[in-house]
């Protein structure tokens, strides 16, 4: 209470109070007015609506129009981004095709193996038909053993050590993402004794929350591809990704 003025949360209508005071309700506030203090003009100002409804409607309409304008601009930006992404993809595919042709890999076929690093000596647990066509081995001849059986006396020991270090880093890493894919070019031998240069791409893969190593092989004998060159290595990774996305029959593993 402040002098002759007080506020109450109740609701009511104007009422007389001994002919000297009036109670006026405005927006849930009940105020006792002394006519000797409040003039009619002051009372009229007090009872004026708190908001101009027309102004509020205009503001709301303006905000709605601005919102629609923003939506239109966002849609245009999304369309531009999509168009740019398509152009970048087309440019990259064109550059990849040029590089593939340059290093004579545009007609290379791929095959796959699956190895289990949780088992002793990281044995092969599954192979694709493409692997059998490439090496001449049947699935039951290679599953359960390490892929080193394809090495020969001329195989570069440093490339072999590079693969071993990569597997060791993969199995000891706290996060698999920390272990990048590996691409090497290694001399291998087929079942019939023929040697060939194997472009080997290794990457981690989870199946039912268990870690495996997926290997992609291709015969690049006589082809000008060098995984030690960054552009060649990155190209191989992109080609392998497309290989799986295309669901190439050579990539399908025997179960």
Short mmCIF file of C-alpha atoms in Angstrom, two decimals:
data_model
loop_
_atom_site.label_atom_id
_atom_site.label_comp_id
_atom_site.label_asym_id
_atom_site.label_seq_id
_atom_site.Cartn_x
_atom_site.Cartn_y
_atom_site.Cartn_z
CA UNK A 1 0.00 0.00 0.00
CA UNK A 2 1.30 3.43 -0.92
CA UNK A 3 -0.80 6.38 0.47
CA UNK A 4 -4.23 6.17 -1.07
CA UNK A 5 -3.00 3.80 -3.81
CA UNK A 6 -2.82 0.03 -3.48
CA UNK A 7 -2.59 -2.89 -5.85
CA UNK A 8 -4.43 -6.18 -5.68
CA UNK A 9 -4.31 -9.20 -7.99
CA UNK A 10 -8.07 -9.65 -7.88
CA UNK A 11 -10.58 -8.70 -10.60
CA UNK A 12 -13.50 -6.41 -10.24
CA UNK A 13 -15.31 -3.40 -11.63
CA UNK A 14 -15.44 0.19 -10.61
CA UNK A 15 -17.14 0.72 -7.23
CA UNK A 16 -17.75 3.65 -4.89
CA UNK A 17 -16.07 3.91 -1.54
CA UNK A 18 -17.82 6.37 0.83
CA UNK A 19 -18.21 8.69 -2.15
CA UNK A 20 -14.56 9.67 -1.90
CA UNK A 21 -12.64 6.89 -3.62
CA UNK A 22 -13.15 4.61 -6.60
CA UNK A 23 -11.78 1.16 -7.24
CA UNK A 24 -10.71 0.63 -10.84
CA UNK A 25 -9.51 -2.63 -12.26
CA UNK A 26 -6.96 -2.55 -15.07
CA UNK A 27 -5.04 -5.62 -16.20
CA UNK A 28 -5.56 -7.55 -12.93
CA UNK A 29 -4.47 -4.55 -10.82
CA UNK A 30 -7.02 -2.96 -8.51
CA UNK A 31 -6.16 0.64 -7.64
CA UNK A 32 -7.92 2.89 -5.17
CA UNK A 33 -8.09 6.37 -6.66
CA UNK A 34 -8.56 9.57 -4.75
CA UNK A 35 -10.52 12.05 -6.92
CA UNK A 36 -8.75 14.90 -5.18
CA UNK A 37 -5.45 13.57 -6.53
CA UNK A 38 -6.36 11.96 -9.91
CA UNK A 39 -7.88 14.24 -12.54
CA UNK A 40 -10.16 12.87 -15.28
CA UNK A 41 -7.37 13.26 -17.82
CA UNK A 42 -5.02 11.26 -15.64
CA UNK A 43 -7.66 8.60 -15.17
CA UNK A 44 -8.20 8.41 -18.93
CA UNK A 45 -4.47 7.99 -19.46
CA UNK A 46 -4.35 5.31 -16.79
CA UNK A 47 -7.15 3.36 -18.46
CA UNK A 48 -5.56 3.57 -21.94
CA UNK A 49 -4.92 0.09 -23.44
CA UNK A 50 -1.35 -1.10 -22.88
CA UNK A 51 -0.84 -1.99 -26.60
CA UNK A 52 -1.89 -0.58 -29.90
CA UNK A 53 -3.46 -3.64 -31.57
CA UNK A 54 -3.01 -2.22 -35.05
CA UNK A 55 0.69 -1.55 -34.47
CA UNK A 56 1.14 -5.05 -33.07
CA UNK A 57 -0.56 -6.57 -36.12
CA UNK A 58 1.63 -4.54 -38.45
CA UNK A 59 4.77 -5.65 -36.61
CA UNK A 60 3.67 -9.28 -36.76
CA UNK A 61 2.96 -9.02 -40.49
CA UNK A 62 6.37 -7.42 -41.06
CA UNK A 63 8.14 -10.23 -39.16
CA UNK A 64 6.21 -12.86 -41.12
CA UNK A 65 7.24 -11.29 -44.42
CA UNK A 66 10.89 -11.11 -43.30
CA UNK A 67 10.73 -14.77 -42.26
CA UNK A 68 9.39 -15.80 -45.67
CA UNK A 69 12.09 -13.74 -47.37
CA UNK A 70 14.77 -15.48 -45.31
CA UNK A 71 13.32 -18.88 -46.19
CA UNK A 72 13.48 -18.00 -49.88
CA UNK A 73 17.09 -16.83 -49.58
CA UNK A 74 18.08 -20.00 -47.68
CA UNK A 75 16.46 -22.16 -50.38
CA UNK A 76 18.43 -20.29 -53.07
CA UNK A 77 21.67 -20.72 -51.10
CA UNK A 78 21.03 -24.44 -50.63
CA UNK A 79 20.45 -24.75 -54.38
CA UNK A 80 23.72 -22.92 -55.10
CA UNK A 81 25.64 -25.14 -52.67
CA UNK A 82 24.17 -28.26 -54.27
CA UNK A 83 25.11 -26.98 -57.73
CA UNK A 84 28.67 -26.21 -56.59
CA UNK A 85 29.02 -29.65 -55.01
CA UNK A 86 27.90 -31.25 -58.27
CA UNK A 87 30.39 -29.18 -60.28
CA UNK A 88 33.21 -30.07 -57.86
CA UNK A 89 32.27 -33.75 -58.07
CA UNK A 90 32.19 -33.64 -61.88
CA UNK A 91 35.53 -31.81 -61.97
CA UNK A 92 37.07 -34.36 -59.60
CA UNK A 93 35.68 -37.28 -61.59
CA UNK A 94 37.08 -35.75 -64.78
CA UNK A 95 40.47 -35.22 -63.14
CA UNK A 96 40.38 -38.76 -61.71
CA UNK A 97 39.56 -40.21 -65.13
CA UNK A 98 42.46 -38.27 -66.65
CA UNK A 99 44.86 -39.50 -63.95
CA UNK A 100 43.54 -43.07 -64.21
CA UNK A 101 44.22 -43.00 -67.91
CA UNK A 102 47.66 -41.47 -67.35
CA UNK A 103 48.72 -44.20 -64.92
CA UNK A 104 46.91 -46.86 -66.97
CA UNK A 105 44.44 -47.85 -64.24
CA UNK A 106 41.17 -47.08 -65.97
CA UNK A 107 40.58 -50.77 -66.77
CA UNK A 108 41.86 -52.28 -63.52
CA UNK A 109 39.62 -54.79 -61.71
CA UNK A 110 39.52 -55.17 -57.93
CA UNK A 111 38.93 -57.98 -55.46
CA UNK A 112 38.45 -58.13 -51.70
CA UNK A 113 39.51 -60.05 -48.60
CA UNK A 114 38.38 -59.82 -44.99
CA UNK A 115 40.82 -60.42 -42.11
CA UNK A 116 40.27 -60.67 -38.36
CA UNK A 117 42.95 -58.79 -36.35
CA UNK A 118 41.55 -60.12 -33.06
CA UNK A 119 42.71 -63.64 -33.95
CA UNK A 120 46.28 -64.85 -33.74
CA UNK A 121 48.30 -63.75 -36.82
CA UNK A 122 45.35 -61.83 -38.31
CA UNK A 123 44.04 -64.58 -40.63
CA UNK A 124 41.83 -64.15 -43.68
CA UNK A 125 38.26 -65.09 -42.81
CA UNK A 126 36.56 -64.41 -46.14
CA UNK A 127 37.43 -63.66 -49.77
CA UNK A 128 35.55 -62.59 -52.88
CA UNK A 129 35.23 -64.36 -56.21
CA UNK A 130 37.43 -61.61 -57.64
CA UNK A 131 40.25 -62.66 -55.30
CA UNK A 132 39.93 -66.26 -56.43
CA UNK A 133 40.02 -65.15 -60.09
CA UNK A 134 43.07 -62.96 -59.43
CA UNK A 135 45.18 -65.43 -57.45
CA UNK A 136 43.89 -68.83 -58.54
CA UNK A 137 43.21 -69.90 -54.93
CA UNK A 138 39.89 -71.26 -53.65
CA UNK A 139 38.31 -69.79 -50.49
CA UNK A 140 38.97 -72.93 -48.41
CA UNK A 141 42.66 -72.76 -49.34
CA UNK A 142 43.22 -69.28 -47.91
CA UNK A 143 40.68 -68.75 -45.12
CA UNK A 144 42.23 -69.23 -41.69
CA UNK A 145 45.78 -68.19 -42.68
CA UNK A 146 47.64 -64.90 -42.95
CA UNK A 147 47.91 -63.34 -46.41
CA UNK A 148 51.74 -63.51 -46.34
CA UNK A 149 51.49 -66.84 -48.19
CA UNK A 150 51.32 -64.69 -51.35
CA UNK A 151 54.75 -63.17 -50.74
CA UNK A 152 57.89 -64.32 -52.54
CA UNK A 153 61.64 -63.90 -52.09
CA UNK A 154 61.64 -60.69 -54.14
CA UNK A 155 58.89 -59.09 -52.04
CA UNK A 156 60.10 -55.81 -50.51
CA UNK A 157 60.51 -56.43 -46.75
CA UNK A 158 59.94 -52.74 -46.04
CA UNK A 159 56.47 -52.90 -47.61
CA UNK A 160 55.73 -55.98 -45.51
CA UNK A 161 56.91 -54.15 -42.37
CA UNK A 162 54.73 -51.18 -43.32
CA UNK A 163 51.65 -53.43 -43.37
CA UNK A 164 52.61 -54.99 -40.00
CA UNK A 165 53.05 -51.54 -38.41
CA UNK A 166 49.71 -50.39 -39.80
CA UNK A 167 47.91 -53.40 -38.30
CA UNK A 168 49.70 -52.89 -34.98
CA UNK A 169 48.67 -49.21 -34.89
CA UNK A 170 45.11 -50.15 -35.80
CA UNK A 171 44.69 -52.72 -33.04
CA UNK A 172 46.34 -50.53 -30.38
CA UNK A 173 44.61 -47.24 -31.29
CA UNK A 174 41.99 -45.88 -28.88
CA UNK A 175 40.06 -44.60 -31.86
CA UNK A 176 40.00 -46.41 -35.19
CA UNK A 177 39.60 -43.07 -36.97
CA UNK A 178 43.15 -42.26 -35.87
CA UNK A 179 44.43 -45.04 -38.13
CA UNK A 180 44.31 -43.93 -41.77
CA UNK A 181 43.75 -46.32 -44.67
CA UNK A 182 46.89 -47.90 -46.06
CA UNK A 183 47.81 -48.21 -49.74
CA UNK A 184 50.91 -50.19 -50.78
CA UNK A 185 52.23 -51.75 -53.98
CA UNK A 186 53.69 -55.12 -53.17
CA UNK A 187 55.08 -57.99 -55.25
CA UNK A 188 52.97 -61.14 -54.79
CA UNK A 189 52.75 -64.54 -56.40
CA UNK A 190 49.71 -66.42 -57.72
CA UNK A 191 48.95 -70.09 -57.14
CA UNK A 192 50.45 -70.99 -60.51
CA UNK A 193 53.72 -69.25 -59.57
CA UNK A 194 53.23 -66.12 -61.68
CA UNK A 195 54.38 -62.93 -59.97
CA UNK A 196 52.29 -59.76 -60.10
CA UNK A 197 52.34 -56.30 -58.59
CA UNK A 198 49.48 -56.09 -56.10
CA UNK A 199 48.06 -52.65 -55.40
CA UNK A 200 46.75 -53.32 -51.89
CA UNK A 201 44.33 -51.01 -50.07
CA UNK A 202 43.65 -51.79 -46.39
CA UNK A 203 41.03 -50.14 -44.21
CA UNK A 204 39.27 -50.89 -40.89
CA UNK A 205 35.67 -52.08 -40.96
CA UNK A 206 33.21 -52.84 -38.15
CA UNK A 207 30.82 -55.77 -38.56
CA UNK A 208 28.42 -56.33 -35.66
CA UNK A 209 30.63 -53.99 -33.57
CA UNK A 210 33.69 -56.15 -34.21
CA UNK A 211 36.79 -54.81 -35.94
CA UNK A 212 37.91 -56.38 -39.22
CA UNK A 213 40.35 -55.38 -41.93
CA UNK A 214 38.99 -55.13 -45.44
CA UNK A 215 41.61 -55.54 -48.13
CA UNK A 216 41.18 -54.53 -51.77
CA UNK A 217 43.62 -55.98 -54.29
CA UNK A 218 44.28 -55.23 -57.96
CA UNK A 219 46.88 -56.41 -60.43
CA UNK A 220 48.79 -53.30 -61.59
CA UNK A 221 51.69 -55.14 -63.23
CA UNK A 222 53.16 -52.90 -65.93
CA UNK A 223 51.04 -49.93 -64.86
CA UNK A 224 52.45 -46.57 -63.86
CA UNK A 225 50.91 -46.27 -60.39
CA UNK A 226 52.88 -45.35 -57.27
CA UNK A 227 51.08 -45.20 -53.89
CA UNK A 228 53.98 -43.17 -52.52
CA UNK A 229 52.75 -40.30 -54.67
CA UNK A 230 49.99 -38.48 -52.78
CA UNK A 231 47.76 -37.92 -55.83
CA UNK A 232 47.98 -41.60 -56.81
CA UNK A 233 47.27 -42.75 -53.25
CA UNK A 234 44.25 -40.47 -52.85
CA UNK A 235 42.96 -41.54 -56.24
CA UNK A 236 43.15 -45.20 -55.28
CA UNK A 237 41.15 -44.49 -52.11
CA UNK A 238 38.41 -42.73 -54.10
CA UNK A 239 38.31 -45.49 -56.71
CA UNK A 240 38.00 -48.13 -53.98
CA UNK A 241 35.12 -46.18 -52.40
CA UNK A 242 33.30 -46.11 -55.74
CA UNK A 243 34.09 -49.80 -56.17
CA UNK A 244 32.15 -50.64 -53.01
CA UNK A 245 29.37 -48.13 -53.65
CA UNK A 246 28.78 -49.68 -57.07
CA UNK A 247 28.37 -53.11 -55.40
CA UNK A 248 30.78 -54.66 -57.87
CA UNK A 249 30.36 -58.47 -57.94
CA UNK A 250 34.13 -58.83 -57.46
CA UNK A 251 33.72 -57.17 -54.03
CA UNK A 252 31.12 -59.60 -52.69
CA UNK A 253 32.61 -61.84 -50.03
CA UNK A 254 31.89 -65.54 -49.68
CA UNK A 255 30.03 -66.18 -46.43
#
